[in-house]
JSON list of C-alpha atoms in Angstrom, two decimals:
[
{"chain": "A", "resi": 1, "resn": "MET", "atom": "CA", "xyz": [-35.70, 55.13, 60.45]},
{"chain": "A", "resi": 2, "resn": "ASP", "atom": "CA", "xyz": [-33.49, 54.80, 63.48]},
{"chain": "A", "resi": 3, "resn": "ILE", "atom": "CA", "xyz": [-33.14, 51.31, 64.99]},
{"chain": "A", "resi": 4, "resn": "SER", "atom": "CA", "xyz": [-33.44, 52.72, 68.50]},
{"chain": "A", "resi": 5, "resn": "ALA", "atom": "CA", "xyz": [-36.76, 54.34, 67.54]},
{"chain": "A", "resi": 6, "resn": "LEU", "atom": "CA", "xyz": [-37.96, 50.95, 66.28]},
{"chain": "A", "resi": 7, "resn": "ARG", "atom": "CA", "xyz": [-36.88, 49.34, 69.56]},
{"chain": "A", "resi": 8, "resn": "HIS", "atom": "CA", "xyz": [-38.72, 52.05, 71.48]},
{"chain": "A", "resi": 9, "resn": "PHE", "atom": "CA", "xyz": [-41.87, 51.48, 69.41]},
{"chain": "A", "resi": 10, "resn": "LEU", "atom": "CA", "xyz": [-41.69, 47.74, 70.03]},
{"chain": "A", "resi": 11, "resn": "ALA", "atom": "CA", "xyz": [-41.26, 48.32, 73.76]},
{"chain": "A", "resi": 12, "resn": "VAL", "atom": "CA", "xyz": [-44.41, 50.45, 73.77]},
{"chain": "A", "resi": 13, "resn": "ALA", "atom": "CA", "xyz": [-46.23, 47.79, 71.75]},
{"chain": "A", "resi": 14, "resn": "ASP", "atom": "CA", "xyz": [-45.12, 45.04, 74.16]},
{"chain": "A", "resi": 15, "resn": "GLU", "atom": "CA", "xyz": [-45.60, 46.95, 77.43]},
{"chain": "A", "resi": 16, "resn": "GLY", "atom": "CA", "xyz": [-48.73, 48.96, 76.61]},
{"chain": "A", "resi": 17, "resn": "ASP", "atom": "CA", "xyz": [-47.47, 51.82, 78.77]},
{"chain": "A", "resi": 18, "resn": "TRP", "atom": "CA", "xyz": [-45.03, 54.71, 78.21]},
{"chain": "A", "resi": 19, "resn": "SER", "atom": "CA", "xyz": [-43.31, 54.38, 81.58]},
{"chain": "A", "resi": 20, "resn": "ARG", "atom": "CA", "xyz": [-42.88, 50.60, 81.49]},
{"chain": "A", "resi": 21, "resn": "ALA", "atom": "CA", "xyz": [-41.53, 50.85, 77.94]},
{"chain": "A", "resi": 22, "resn": "ALA", "atom": "CA", "xyz": [-39.08, 53.53, 79.06]},
{"chain": "A", "resi": 23, "resn": "ASN", "atom": "CA", "xyz": [-37.92, 51.35, 81.96]},
{"chain": "A", "resi": 24, "resn": "ALA", "atom": "CA", "xyz": [-37.50, 48.36, 79.65]},
{"chain": "A", "resi": 25, "resn": "GLU", "atom": "CA", "xyz": [-35.34, 50.41, 77.27]},
{"chain": "A", "resi": 26, "resn": "HIS", "atom": "CA", "xyz": [-33.47, 52.27, 80.04]},
{"chain": "A", "resi": 27, "resn": "VAL", "atom": "CA", "xyz": [-34.43, 55.69, 78.70]},
{"chain": "A", "resi": 28, "resn": "SER", "atom": "CA", "xyz": [-36.77, 58.44, 79.81]},
{"chain": "A", "resi": 29, "resn": "ARG", "atom": "CA", "xyz": [-40.47, 58.45, 79.08]},
{"chain": "A", "resi": 30, "resn": "ALA", "atom": "CA", "xyz": [-39.98, 61.61, 77.00]},
{"chain": "A", "resi": 31, "resn": "THR", "atom": "CA", "xyz": [-37.41, 59.80, 74.85]},
{"chain": "A", "resi": 32, "resn": "ILE", "atom": "CA", "xyz": [-39.83, 56.93, 74.18]},
{"chain": "A", "resi": 33, "resn": "GLN", "atom": "CA", "xyz": [-42.63, 59.34, 73.29]},
{"chain": "A", "resi": 34, "resn": "ALA", "atom": "CA", "xyz": [-40.35, 61.40, 71.03]},
{"chain": "A", "resi": 35, "resn": "SER", "atom": "CA", "xyz": [-39.14, 58.27, 69.23]},
{"chain": "A", "resi": 36, "resn": "VAL", "atom": "CA", "xyz": [-42.67, 57.05, 68.57]},
{"chain": "A", "resi": 37, "resn": "ALA", "atom": "CA", "xyz": [-43.74, 60.54, 67.46]},
{"chain": "A", "resi": 38, "resn": "ALA", "atom": "CA", "xyz": [-40.78, 60.66, 65.04]},
{"chain": "A", "resi": 39, "resn": "LEU", "atom": "CA", "xyz": [-41.79, 57.28, 63.58]},
{"chain": "A", "resi": 40, "resn": "GLU", "atom": "CA", "xyz": [-45.37, 58.47, 63.18]},
{"chain": "A", "resi": 41, "resn": "ALA", "atom": "CA", "xyz": [-44.19, 61.64, 61.44]},
{"chain": "A", "resi": 42, "resn": "ASP", "atom": "CA", "xyz": [-41.86, 59.64, 59.19]},
{"chain": "A", "resi": 43, "resn": "ARG", "atom": "CA", "xyz": [-44.61, 57.20, 58.21]},
{"chain": "A", "resi": 44, "resn": "GLU", "atom": "CA", "xyz": [-47.27, 59.92, 58.13]},
{"chain": "A", "resi": 45, "resn": "GLU", "atom": "CA", "xyz": [-49.73, 57.76, 60.09]},
{"chain": "A", "resi": 46, "resn": "GLN", "atom": "CA", "xyz": [-50.68, 57.29, 63.72]},
{"chain": "A", "resi": 47, "resn": "LEU", "atom": "CA", "xyz": [-49.19, 54.12, 65.20]},
{"chain": "A", "resi": 48, "resn": "VAL", "atom": "CA", "xyz": [-50.32, 54.35, 68.84]},
{"chain": "A", "resi": 49, "resn": "VAL", "atom": "CA", "xyz": [-53.20, 55.80, 70.80]},
{"chain": "A", "resi": 50, "resn": "ALA", "atom": "CA", "xyz": [-52.81, 56.77, 74.46]},
{"chain": "A", "resi": 51, "resn": "ASP", "atom": "CA", "xyz": [-55.84, 56.86, 76.74]},
{"chain": "A", "resi": 52, "resn": "ASP", "atom": "CA", "xyz": [-56.72, 56.22, 80.39]},
{"chain": "A", "resi": 53, "resn": "GLU", "atom": "CA", "xyz": [-56.21, 52.48, 79.88]},
{"chain": "A", "resi": 54, "resn": "GLY", "atom": "CA", "xyz": [-52.66, 52.89, 78.61]},
{"chain": "A", "resi": 55, "resn": "VAL", "atom": "CA", "xyz": [-51.12, 52.87, 75.15]},
{"chain": "A", "resi": 56, "resn": "ARG", "atom": "CA", "xyz": [-52.50, 50.67, 72.40]},
{"chain": "A", "resi": 57, "resn": "LEU", "atom": "CA", "xyz": [-51.59, 50.17, 68.77]},
{"chain": "A", "resi": 58, "resn": "THR", "atom": "CA", "xyz": [-53.75, 51.43, 65.95]},
{"chain": "A", "resi": 59, "resn": "ASP", "atom": "CA", "xyz": [-54.41, 49.17, 62.97]},
{"chain": "A", "resi": 60, "resn": "ALA", "atom": "CA", "xyz": [-51.45, 50.81, 61.24]},
{"chain": "A", "resi": 61, "resn": "GLY", "atom": "CA", "xyz": [-49.34, 50.18, 64.37]},
{"chain": "A", "resi": 62, "resn": "VAL", "atom": "CA", "xyz": [-50.28, 46.50, 64.42]},
{"chain": "A", "resi": 63, "resn": "ALA", "atom": "CA", "xyz": [-49.28, 46.18, 60.75]},
{"chain": "A", "resi": 64, "resn": "PHE", "atom": "CA", "xyz": [-46.03, 48.07, 61.34]},
{"chain": "A", "resi": 65, "resn": "ARG", "atom": "CA", "xyz": [-45.06, 45.97, 64.39]},
{"chain": "A", "resi": 66, "resn": "SER", "atom": "CA", "xyz": [-44.04, 42.93, 62.31]},
{"chain": "A", "resi": 67, "resn": "GLU", "atom": "CA", "xyz": [-42.03, 45.14, 59.94]},
{"chain": "A", "resi": 68, "resn": "ALA", "atom": "CA", "xyz": [-40.30, 46.76, 62.92]},
{"chain": "A", "resi": 69, "resn": "ARG", "atom": "CA", "xyz": [-39.48, 43.37, 64.47]},
{"chain": "A", "resi": 70, "resn": "GLY", "atom": "CA", "xyz": [-37.93, 42.23, 61.19]},
{"chain": "A", "resi": 71, "resn": "ARG", "atom": "CA", "xyz": [-35.76, 45.34, 60.91]},
{"chain": "A", "resi": 72, "resn": "VAL", "atom": "CA", "xyz": [-34.62, 45.11, 64.52]},
{"chain": "A", "resi": 73, "resn": "ALA", "atom": "CA", "xyz": [-33.80, 41.41, 64.11]},
{"chain": "A", "resi": 74, "resn": "LYS", "atom": "CA", "xyz": [-31.58, 42.19, 61.11]},
{"chain": "A", "resi": 75, "resn": "ALA", "atom": "CA", "xyz": [-29.83, 45.11, 62.83]},
{"chain": "A", "resi": 76, "resn": "PRO", "atom": "CA", "xyz": [-26.52, 44.63, 64.62]},
{"chain": "A", "resi": 77, "resn": "ALA", "atom": "CA", "xyz": [-26.66, 44.35, 68.40]},
{"chain": "A", "resi": 78, "resn": "PRO", "atom": "CA", "xyz": [-26.52, 47.69, 70.23]},
{"chain": "A", "resi": 79, "resn": "ALA", "atom": "CA", "xyz": [-23.18, 48.80, 71.62]},
{"chain": "A", "resi": 80, "resn": "PRO", "atom": "CA", "xyz": [-22.85, 48.59, 75.39]},
{"chain": "A", "resi": 81, "resn": "LYS", "atom": "CA", "xyz": [-23.74, 51.82, 77.13]},
{"chain": "A", "resi": 82, "resn": "ALA", "atom": "CA", "xyz": [-21.29, 53.73, 79.27]},
{"chain": "A", "resi": 83, "resn": "GLY", "atom": "CA", "xyz": [-21.78, 53.47, 82.99]},
{"chain": "A", "resi": 84, "resn": "GLY", "atom": "CA", "xyz": [-21.84, 49.70, 83.18]},
{"chain": "A", "resi": 85, "resn": "LYS", "atom": "CA", "xyz": [-20.15, 47.76, 85.91]},
{"chain": "A", "resi": 86, "resn": "ALA", "atom": "CA", "xyz": [-16.79, 49.17, 86.83]},
{"chain": "A", "resi": 87, "resn": "LYS", "atom": "CA", "xyz": [-13.81, 46.88, 86.67]},
{"chain": "A", "resi": 88, "resn": "ALA", "atom": "CA", "xyz": [-11.43, 46.74, 89.59]},
{"chain": "A", "resi": 89, "resn": "SER", "atom": "CA", "xyz": [-8.14, 48.48, 89.00]},
{"chain": "A", "resi": 90, "resn": "LYS", "atom": "CA", "xyz": [-4.97, 46.45, 89.18]},
{"chain": "A", "resi": 91, "resn": "GLY", "atom": "CA", "xyz": [-3.12, 49.14, 91.09]},
{"chain": "A", "resi": 92, "resn": "LYS", "atom": "CA", "xyz": [-1.93, 48.92, 94.66]},
{"chain": "A", "resi": 93, "resn": "GLY", "atom": "CA", "xyz": [-4.85, 50.90, 96.01]},
{"chain": "A", "resi": 94, "resn": "ARG", "atom": "CA", "xyz": [-2.87, 54.02, 96.84]},
{"chain": "A", "resi": 95, "resn": "ALA", "atom": "CA", "xyz": [-3.86, 57.60, 96.20]},
{"chain": "A", "resi": 96, "resn": "PRO", "atom": "CA", "xyz": [-1.93, 59.43, 93.49]},
{"chain": "A", "resi": 97, "resn": "ILE", "atom": "CA", "xyz": [1.03, 61.52, 94.59]},
{"chain": "A", "resi": 98, "resn": "VAL", "atom": "CA", "xyz": [0.70, 65.22, 93.85]},
{"chain": "A", "resi": 99, "resn": "LYS", "atom": "CA", "xyz": [3.89, 67.23, 93.70]},
{"chain": "A", "resi": 100, "resn": "GLY", "atom": "CA", "xyz": [4.13, 70.63, 95.32]},
{"chain": "A", "resi": 101, "resn": "GLN", "atom": "CA", "xyz": [2.37, 72.17, 98.27]},
{"chain": "A", "resi": 102, "resn": "PRO", "atom": "CA", "xyz": [-1.41, 72.44, 98.31]},
{"chain": "A", "resi": 103, "resn": "LYS", "atom": "CA", "xyz": [-2.84, 75.92, 98.20]},
{"chain": "A", "resi": 104, "resn": "PRO", "atom": "CA", "xyz": [-4.51, 77.01, 101.43]},
{"chain": "A", "resi": 105, "resn": "TYR", "atom": "CA", "xyz": [-8.24, 77.56, 101.32]},
{"chain": "A", "resi": 106, "resn": "PRO", "atom": "CA", "xyz": [-9.25, 81.20, 101.68]},
{"chain": "A", "resi": 107, "resn": "LYS", "atom": "CA", "xyz": [-10.74, 81.99, 105.07]},
{"chain": "A", "resi": 108, "resn": "ARG", "atom": "CA", "xyz": [-14.48, 82.48, 105.09]},
{"chain": "A", "resi": 109, "resn": "GLN", "atom": "CA", "xyz": [-15.77, 85.81, 106.18]},
{"chain": "A", "resi": 110, "resn": "GLY", "atom": "CA", "xyz": [-18.15, 85.86, 109.12]},
{"chain": "A", "resi": 111, "resn": "ARG", "atom": "CA", "xyz": [-21.83, 85.67, 108.41]}
]
């Protein structure tokens, strides 16, 4: 079982909604649903039920939630994702110097 799939399952369990769980985990709704579906296939039992009210845990899902929390608690912290806050460069703020002459753009033909 993948730790991220366990985190996704726990987000669904906590939020009770696919979209809110996806926002909490900073992934797409499809990713959350695929992770939960993979867990259900791996365990060969249904963990969640989606209806008009939202997403709720089955009895098996309720039992699995404490196991998932324990595994996530023991797992190392996730690595920071790319695309975080950019650090300021320590340069002088000048554009790079490009040697040679730039190539002229081809003229556009009339429309």
